[in-house]
Amino acid sequence: MRVLIGGGSGFVGRELTRLLRNKGHQVTVISRQPGPGKITWGELESHGLPPCEGAVNLAGENLMNPLRWWNESYKKDLFSSRIDTTKTLAQAIAASSSPPHSWVLVSGVACYKPSLTAEYTEDHEWTPFDLFSNLVKEWEASALLPENVAKITKQVVIRSGLVLGRDGGAMKQMLPAFWLGLGGTLGSGTQPFPWVHASDLAGIIAHGLEPPTDPPSTSPQVFNGVAPALNTNYEFTKELGKVLRRPTVLPVPVIALNALMGSERAVVLSQGQKVIPKRTLEAGFQYKYPDLTSALKEIVGN
Ligand SMILES: NC(=O)c1ccc[n+]([C@@H]2O[C@H](COP(=O)([O-])OP(=O)(O)OC[C@H]3O[C@@H](n4cnc5c(N)ncnc54)[C@H](OP(=O)(O)O)[C@@H]3O)[C@@H](O)[C@H]2O)c1
């Protein structure tokens, strides 16, 4: 199968590219920069969709970009980098004379309202309540294909939790502090901590790329891209400390987190949701890292 991956040069994209190439598939990345094995977003707009059986969008300005202050221009870029690229790819699919059989968007679990008790499956009906839930709403809406194309192309949305892997993402930013013994719970630590190992997220995306067995439904299939283990931030912190053999006794107060990250953005760490991958499990997806111990051991190399 030939797969086109928007933002395929990033953390999740590199993992997905590895997995797909190992399975014998061909990958072309859509990027802002030209290069071997890549096309640019401009080329996609001017030349249309290259021949492919699967398409994925992973492009987006990083939410934890250490080089940027949290301000209106950053927020604008978070929205436009996701929504404009998703729209461009969806429009190219819709305009193609031979659209792919599958089109996968990876969005986030921020659509589910943070709660210590509520449990969210993919069946949960939600309406936006803050900045990030509004982002997910607009992002997912921008992926929708017109009905005539949706009868040919299966639409899949994967709502990802925090992606844990050795090659980038949150772990790369957190590990130095934990190695130094400076890691600790964020706030009280009781908040749920929805996470997924990068290799499992790549597997869920690859599953989503498989050709449909029945004629596709015209609305997207939604899958929660999280591990089945429900953990809190406290459990994550203690497990990481255990795997690294480092103390984790210094909690980070929410007030410090808010000052450092901006309170609007800090909610992704200081609060959380219990997210259940009900449909992902029902679809028969087998996790390699269903629990924190196995995931963190793989990541820190013990
Ligand atoms: N990592 C996580 O924990 C996590 C959790 C939930 C959801 N997600 C979502 O999953 C997707 C992939 O995540 P990731 O961690 O792999 O992302 P990433 O590495 O931060 O970025 C992916 C790619 O997006 C492109 N990009 C960056 N800034 C852009 C901009 N301003 N405009 C257009 N393109 C831009 C870059 O590709 P080029 O430089 O080649 O253009 C980059 O390689 C993202 O949409 C993210 O929101 C990630």
CSV table of C-alpha atoms and ligand atoms in Angstrom, one decimal:
chain,number,residue,atom,x,y,z
A,1,MET,CA,0.0,0.0,0.0
A,2,ARG,CA,1.2,3.6,-0.7
A,3,VAL,CA,0.6,5.9,2.3
A,4,LEU,CA,0.8,9.7,2.4
A,5,ILE,CA,1.6,11.1,5.9
A,6,GLY,CA,1.1,14.8,6.6
A,7,GLY,CA,3.6,15.7,9.4
A,8,GLY,CA,5.2,12.3,9.0
A,9,SER,CA,8.6,13.8,9.8
A,10,GLY,CA,7.6,14.3,13.5
A,11,PHE,CA,7.7,12.1,16.6
A,12,VAL,CA,4.6,9.9,15.8
A,13,GLY,CA,5.2,10.1,12.1
A,14,ARG,CA,8.7,8.6,12.3
A,15,GLU,CA,7.3,5.7,14.4
A,16,LEU,CA,4.5,5.1,11.9
A,17,THR,CA,6.9,5.3,8.9
A,18,ARG,CA,9.1,2.7,10.5
A,19,LEU,CA,6.2,0.4,11.2
A,20,LEU,CA,4.6,0.8,7.7
A,21,ARG,CA,8.0,0.3,5.9
A,22,ASN,CA,8.6,-2.8,8.0
A,23,LYS,CA,5.3,-4.2,6.7
A,24,GLY,CA,6.4,-3.5,3.2
A,25,HIS,CA,4.3,-0.4,2.5
A,26,GLN,CA,5.6,2.8,0.7
A,27,VAL,CA,5.5,6.1,2.6
A,28,THR,CA,5.6,9.6,1.3
A,29,VAL,CA,5.7,12.5,3.8
A,30,ILE,CA,4.0,15.8,3.4
A,31,SER,CA,6.2,18.5,4.9
A,32,ARG,CA,6.8,22.3,5.0
A,33,GLN,CA,10.3,21.4,3.7
A,34,PRO,CA,11.2,19.6,0.5
A,35,GLY,CA,13.4,16.6,0.6
A,36,PRO,CA,13.8,13.0,-0.4
A,37,GLY,CA,10.6,10.9,0.1
A,38,LYS,CA,8.7,14.1,0.7
A,39,ILE,CA,6.3,16.4,-1.0
A,40,THR,CA,5.5,19.9,0.3
A,41,TRP,CA,2.0,21.2,1.2
A,42,GLY,CA,2.3,23.6,-1.7
A,43,GLU,CA,2.9,20.8,-4.1
A,44,LEU,CA,-0.1,18.9,-2.8
A,45,GLU,CA,-2.2,22.0,-3.4
A,46,SER,CA,-0.9,22.7,-6.8
A,47,HIS,CA,-0.5,19.1,-8.2
A,48,GLY,CA,-3.2,17.3,-6.3
A,49,LEU,CA,-3.1,14.0,-4.4
A,50,PRO,CA,-0.3,11.6,-5.5
A,51,PRO,CA,-1.5,8.0,-6.1
A,52,CYS,CA,-2.0,6.4,-2.6
A,53,GLU,CA,-4.2,3.9,-0.9
A,54,GLY,CA,-4.0,5.5,2.6
A,55,ALA,CA,-3.6,9.0,3.9
A,56,VAL,CA,-2.9,10.2,7.5
A,57,ASN,CA,-2.5,13.7,9.0
A,58,LEU,CA,-0.1,14.2,11.9
A,59,ALA,CA,0.9,17.8,11.2
A,60,GLY,CA,0.7,20.4,13.9
A,61,GLU,CA,2.7,23.0,15.8
A,62,ASN,CA,4.0,21.3,18.9
A,63,LEU,CA,1.9,22.0,22.0
A,64,MET,CA,5.0,22.0,24.2
A,65,ASN,CA,7.3,23.9,22.0
A,66,PRO,CA,10.0,25.1,24.5
A,67,LEU,CA,11.1,27.9,22.2
A,68,ARG,CA,7.7,29.7,22.3
A,69,TRP,CA,5.9,31.7,24.9
A,70,TRP,CA,2.2,30.9,25.5
A,71,ASN,CA,0.4,33.8,23.7
A,72,GLU,CA,-2.2,34.5,21.1
A,73,SER,CA,0.1,34.0,18.2
A,74,TYR,CA,1.1,30.6,19.5
A,75,LYS,CA,-2.5,29.6,20.0
A,76,LYS,CA,-3.4,30.8,16.5
A,77,ASP,CA,-0.6,28.6,15.1
A,78,LEU,CA,-1.7,25.6,17.1
A,79,PHE,CA,-5.1,25.9,15.4
A,80,SER,CA,-4.1,26.8,11.9
A,81,SER,CA,-1.2,24.3,11.6
A,82,ARG,CA,-3.7,21.5,12.4
A,83,ILE,CA,-6.9,22.7,10.7
A,84,ASP,CA,-5.3,24.1,7.5
A,85,THR,CA,-3.2,21.0,6.9
A,86,THR,CA,-6.1,18.7,7.6
A,87,LYS,CA,-8.4,20.7,5.3
A,88,THR,CA,-5.8,20.7,2.5
A,89,LEU,CA,-5.4,17.0,2.7
A,90,ALA,CA,-9.1,16.3,2.9
A,91,GLN,CA,-9.7,18.6,-0.1
A,92,ALA,CA,-7.0,16.9,-2.1
A,93,ILE,CA,-8.6,13.5,-1.3
A,94,ALA,CA,-12.1,14.8,-2.3
A,95,ALA,CA,-10.7,16.2,-5.6
A,96,SER,CA,-8.8,13.1,-6.5
A,97,SER,CA,-10.0,10.8,-9.4
A,98,SER,CA,-8.9,7.8,-7.3
A,99,PRO,CA,-9.2,8.6,-3.6
A,100,PRO,CA,-7.4,6.4,-1.1
A,101,HIS,CA,-9.4,3.6,0.7
A,102,SER,CA,-8.6,5.1,4.1
A,103,TRP,CA,-8.1,8.5,5.6
A,104,VAL,CA,-6.9,8.8,9.2
A,105,LEU,CA,-6.7,11.9,11.4
A,106,VAL,CA,-5.0,11.8,14.8
A,107,SER,CA,-6.6,14.3,17.1
A,108,GLY,CA,-6.6,14.4,20.9
A,109,VAL,CA,-8.5,13.4,24.1
A,110,ALA,CA,-8.9,17.0,25.1
A,111,CYS,CA,-12.5,16.8,23.8
A,112,TYR,CA,-13.4,14.9,26.9
A,113,LYS,CA,-14.0,17.2,30.0
A,114,PRO,CA,-11.3,16.7,32.7
A,115,SER,CA,-12.8,14.8,35.6
A,116,LEU,CA,-11.6,12.6,38.4
A,117,THR,CA,-14.5,10.2,38.0
A,118,ALA,CA,-16.2,10.3,34.6
A,119,GLU,CA,-15.1,7.5,32.2
A,120,TYR,CA,-15.1,8.3,28.5
A,121,THR,CA,-15.5,5.8,25.6
A,122,GLU,CA,-15.7,6.8,22.0
A,123,ASP,CA,-19.5,6.8,22.4
A,124,HIS,CA,-19.5,9.8,24.6
A,125,GLU,CA,-21.3,12.8,23.1
A,126,TRP,CA,-19.4,16.0,23.8
A,127,THR,CA,-19.6,19.7,23.2
A,128,PRO,CA,-16.6,22.0,23.4
A,129,PHE,CA,-16.0,23.7,26.8
A,130,ASP,CA,-12.5,25.2,26.5
A,131,LEU,CA,-9.7,26.1,24.1
A,132,PHE,CA,-8.5,22.6,23.4
A,133,SER,CA,-11.9,21.0,23.1
A,134,ASN,CA,-12.7,23.7,20.6
A,135,LEU,CA,-9.5,22.9,18.8
A,136,VAL,CA,-10.5,19.2,18.6
A,137,LYS,CA,-14.0,20.1,17.3
A,138,GLU,CA,-12.7,22.3,14.5
A,139,TRP,CA,-9.8,19.9,13.7
A,140,GLU,CA,-12.1,16.8,13.4
A,141,ALA,CA,-14.7,18.8,11.4
A,142,SER,CA,-12.0,19.9,8.9
A,143,ALA,CA,-11.2,16.2,8.1
A,144,LEU,CA,-14.8,15.4,6.9
A,145,LEU,CA,-15.1,14.3,3.3
A,146,PRO,CA,-18.1,15.1,1.1
A,147,GLU,CA,-20.7,12.3,1.1
A,148,ASN,CA,-19.9,11.0,-2.4
A,149,VAL,CA,-16.2,10.5,-1.5
A,150,ALA,CA,-17.0,9.2,2.0
A,151,LYS,CA,-18.8,6.2,0.3
A,152,ILE,CA,-15.4,5.2,-1.1
A,153,THR,CA,-12.9,6.4,1.5
A,154,LYS,CA,-13.1,5.1,5.1
A,155,GLN,CA,-12.7,8.0,7.5
A,156,VAL,CA,-11.0,7.3,10.8
A,157,VAL,CA,-10.4,9.7,13.8
A,158,ILE,CA,-8.0,8.5,16.5
A,159,ARG,CA,-8.1,10.6,19.7
A,160,SER,CA,-4.7,10.2,21.2
A,161,GLY,CA,-3.6,10.5,24.8
A,162,LEU,CA,-0.1,11.7,25.7
A,163,VAL,CA,2.3,9.8,23.5
A,164,LEU,CA,5.2,8.1,25.4
A,165,GLY,CA,8.2,7.0,23.4
A,166,ARG,CA,12.0,7.2,23.6
A,167,ASP,CA,12.3,9.2,20.4
A,168,GLY,CA,10.6,12.5,21.3
A,169,GLY,CA,7.4,13.9,22.7
A,170,ALA,CA,6.7,14.5,26.4
A,171,MET,CA,9.3,11.9,27.7
A,172,LYS,CA,12.1,13.6,26.0
A,173,GLN,CA,11.2,16.8,27.9
A,174,MET,CA,10.5,15.1,31.2
A,175,LEU,CA,13.3,12.6,31.4
A,176,PRO,CA,16.2,14.9,32.3
A,177,ALA,CA,14.5,16.2,35.4
A,178,PHE,CA,13.6,12.6,36.5
A,179,TRP,CA,17.2,11.4,35.9
A,180,LEU,CA,18.4,14.1,38.2
A,181,GLY,CA,15.9,13.0,40.9
A,182,LEU,CA,13.9,16.2,40.4
A,183,GLY,CA,10.8,14.6,39.0
A,184,GLY,CA,7.6,14.7,41.0
A,185,THR,CA,3.8,14.6,40.7
A,186,LEU,CA,2.1,17.5,38.9
A,187,GLY,CA,-0.2,19.1,41.5
A,188,SER,CA,-2.0,16.5,43.7
A,189,GLY,CA,-1.2,13.7,41.2
A,190,THR,CA,-4.8,12.4,41.5
A,191,GLN,CA,-5.7,13.6,38.0
A,192,PRO,CA,-6.1,10.9,35.4
A,193,PHE,CA,-3.2,10.5,33.0
A,194,PRO,CA,-4.3,9.2,29.6
A,195,TRP,CA,-1.3,7.9,27.7
A,196,VAL,CA,-0.3,5.6,24.9
A,197,HIS,CA,3.1,4.1,23.9
A,198,ALA,CA,4.2,5.6,20.5
A,199,SER,CA,4.6,2.1,19.0
A,200,ASP,CA,1.0,1.3,20.0
A,201,LEU,CA,-0.3,4.5,18.6
A,202,ALA,CA,1.5,3.7,15.3
A,203,GLY,CA,-0.2,0.3,15.4
A,204,ILE,CA,-3.6,1.8,15.9
A,205,ILE,CA,-3.0,4.2,13.0
A,206,ALA,CA,-1.9,1.3,10.8
A,207,HIS,CA,-5.0,-0.6,11.8
A,208,GLY,CA,-7.1,2.4,10.8
A,209,LEU,CA,-5.3,2.4,7.4
A,210,GLU,CA,-6.4,-1.1,6.5
A,211,PRO,CA,-8.9,-1.3,3.7
A,212,PRO,CA,-12.6,-1.3,4.8
A,213,THR,CA,-14.2,-4.8,4.7
A,214,ASP,CA,-17.7,-3.3,4.1
A,215,PRO,CA,-18.6,-0.2,2.2
A,216,PRO,CA,-17.5,2.6,4.5
A,217,SER,CA,-20.1,4.5,6.6
A,218,THR,CA,-20.3,8.1,5.6
A,219,SER,CA,-19.4,9.3,9.1
A,220,PRO,CA,-15.9,8.8,10.6
A,221,GLN,CA,-15.1,5.8,12.8
A,222,VAL,CA,-13.6,7.1,16.1
A,223,PHE,CA,-11.0,5.3,18.2
A,224,ASN,CA,-9.5,6.4,21.5
A,225,GLY,CA,-5.8,6.1,21.1
A,226,VAL,CA,-4.9,5.4,24.7
A,227,ALA,CA,-3.6,2.4,26.6
A,228,PRO,CA,-6.3,0.4,28.3
A,229,ALA,CA,-4.6,0.9,31.8
A,230,LEU,CA,-6.3,3.8,33.6
A,231,ASN,CA,-3.5,5.6,35.5
A,232,THR,CA,-3.2,8.8,37.5
A,233,ASN,CA,-0.3,11.3,37.3
A,234,TYR,CA,0.8,9.9,40.7
A,235,GLU,CA,1.0,6.4,39.4
A,236,PHE,CA,2.9,7.6,36.3
A,237,THR,CA,5.4,9.6,38.4
A,238,LYS,CA,6.0,6.7,40.9
A,239,GLU,CA,6.4,4.1,38.1
A,240,LEU,CA,8.9,6.3,36.2
A,241,GLY,CA,10.9,6.9,39.4
A,242,LYS,CA,10.9,3.2,40.1
A,243,VAL,CA,12.1,2.2,36.6
A,244,LEU,CA,14.8,4.9,36.7
A,245,ARG,CA,15.7,4.1,40.3
A,246,ARG,CA,15.3,7.8,41.2
A,247,PRO,CA,13.4,9.6,43.9
A,248,THR,CA,10.2,11.4,42.9
A,249,VAL,CA,9.5,13.4,46.1
A,250,LEU,CA,9.3,16.9,44.7
A,251,PRO,CA,5.8,17.7,43.6
A,252,VAL,CA,5.3,20.5,41.1
A,253,PRO,CA,2.6,22.8,42.4
A,254,VAL,CA,-0.2,23.7,40.0
A,255,ILE,CA,0.6,27.4,40.5
A,256,ALA,CA,4.2,26.9,39.2
A,257,LEU,CA,2.9,24.8,36.3
A,258,ASN,CA,0.4,27.6,35.4
A,259,ALA,CA,3.1,30.3,35.7
A,260,LEU,CA,5.5,28.3,33.5
A,261,MET,CA,3.1,27.1,30.8
A,262,GLY,CA,0.1,29.4,31.0
A,263,SER,CA,-2.9,28.1,32.9
A,264,GLU,CA,-4.9,27.5,29.7
A,265,ARG,CA,-2.2,25.1,28.5
A,266,ALA,CA,-1.3,23.7,31.8
A,267,VAL,CA,-4.7,21.9,32.1
A,268,VAL,CA,-3.4,19.2,29.8
A,269,LEU,CA,-1.0,18.2,32.6
A,270,SER,CA,-2.7,19.5,35.8
A,271,GLN,CA,-6.0,17.9,34.9
A,272,GLY,CA,-7.0,14.7,33.0
A,273,GLN,CA,-9.6,12.3,31.7
A,274,LYS,CA,-10.2,8.6,32.2
A,275,VAL,CA,-10.3,7.6,28.6
A,276,ILE,CA,-11.3,4.0,27.7
A,277,PRO,CA,-10.3,2.6,24.3
A,278,LYS,CA,-13.5,0.6,24.0
A,279,ARG,CA,-13.8,0.5,20.2
A,280,THR,CA,-10.0,0.1,19.7
A,281,LEU,CA,-10.2,-3.1,21.8
A,282,GLU,CA,-13.4,-4.2,20.1
A,283,ALA,CA,-11.7,-3.8,16.8
A,284,GLY,CA,-9.2,-6.5,18.0
A,285,PHE,CA,-6.2,-4.2,18.4
A,286,GLN,CA,-3.5,-6.0,20.5
A,287,TYR,CA,-1.4,-3.6,22.6
A,288,LYS,CA,2.3,-4.2,22.9
A,289,TYR,CA,2.5,-1.9,26.0
A,290,PRO,CA,-0.9,-2.1,27.7
A,291,ASP,CA,0.5,-1.1,31.1
A,292,LEU,CA,2.9,1.6,32.4
A,293,THR,CA,5.6,-0.8,33.6
A,294,SER,CA,6.2,-2.4,30.3
A,295,ALA,CA,5.9,0.9,28.4
A,296,LEU,CA,8.3,2.8,30.7
A,297,LYS,CA,10.8,-0.1,30.8
A,298,GLU,CA,10.9,-0.1,27.0
A,299,ILE,CA,11.4,3.7,26.9
A,300,VAL,CA,14.2,4.0,29.4
A,301,GLY,CA,15.8,0.8,28.2
A,302,ASN,CA,15.8,-1.4,31.2
B,1,LIG,N1,2.8,13.8,21.0
B,1,LIG,C1,1.7,13.7,21.7
B,1,LIG,O1,1.8,13.4,23.0
B,1,LIG,C2,0.3,13.9,21.1
B,1,LIG,C3,-0.8,13.7,21.9
B,1,LIG,C4,-2.1,13.8,21.4
B,1,LIG,C5,-2.2,14.2,20.0
B,1,LIG,N2,-1.1,14.4,19.3
B,1,LIG,C6,-1.2,14.8,17.9
B,1,LIG,O2,-0.6,13.9,17.0
B,1,LIG,C7,0.0,14.6,15.9
B,1,LIG,C8,1.5,14.1,15.8
B,1,LIG,O3,2.1,14.4,17.0
B,1,LIG,P1,3.7,14.5,17.1
B,1,LIG,O4,4.1,14.5,18.5
B,1,LIG,O5,4.3,13.5,16.1
B,1,LIG,O6,3.9,16.0,16.5
B,1,LIG,P2,5.3,16.8,16.2
B,1,LIG,O7,6.5,15.9,16.1
B,1,LIG,O8,5.4,17.9,17.2
B,1,LIG,O9,5.0,17.5,14.8
B,1,LIG,C9,4.6,16.7,13.7
B,1,LIG,C10,5.0,17.5,12.4
B,1,LIG,O10,4.1,18.6,12.2
B,1,LIG,C11,4.8,19.5,11.4
B,1,LIG,N3,4.6,20.9,11.9
B,1,LIG,C12,5.1,21.4,13.0
B,1,LIG,N4,4.7,22.7,13.2
B,1,LIG,C13,4.0,23.0,12.1
B,1,LIG,C14,3.3,24.1,11.6
B,1,LIG,N5,3.4,25.3,12.3
B,1,LIG,N6,2.6,24.1,10.5
B,1,LIG,C15,2.6,22.9,9.8
B,1,LIG,N7,3.2,21.8,10.1
B,1,LIG,C16,3.9,21.8,11.3
B,1,LIG,C17,6.2,19.1,11.3
B,1,LIG,O11,6.6,18.6,10.0
B,1,LIG,P3,7.5,19.4,9.0
B,1,LIG,O12,8.5,20.2,9.7
B,1,LIG,O13,8.0,18.3,8.1
B,1,LIG,O14,6.5,20.3,8.2
B,1,LIG,C18,6.4,18.1,12.4
B,1,LIG,O15,7.3,17.1,12.1
B,1,LIG,C19,-0.1,16.1,16.2
B,1,LIG,O16,-1.2,16.6,15.4
B,1,LIG,C20,-0.5,16.2,17.7
B,1,LIG,O17,-1.3,17.3,18.0
B,1,LIG,C21,0.2,14.2,19.8
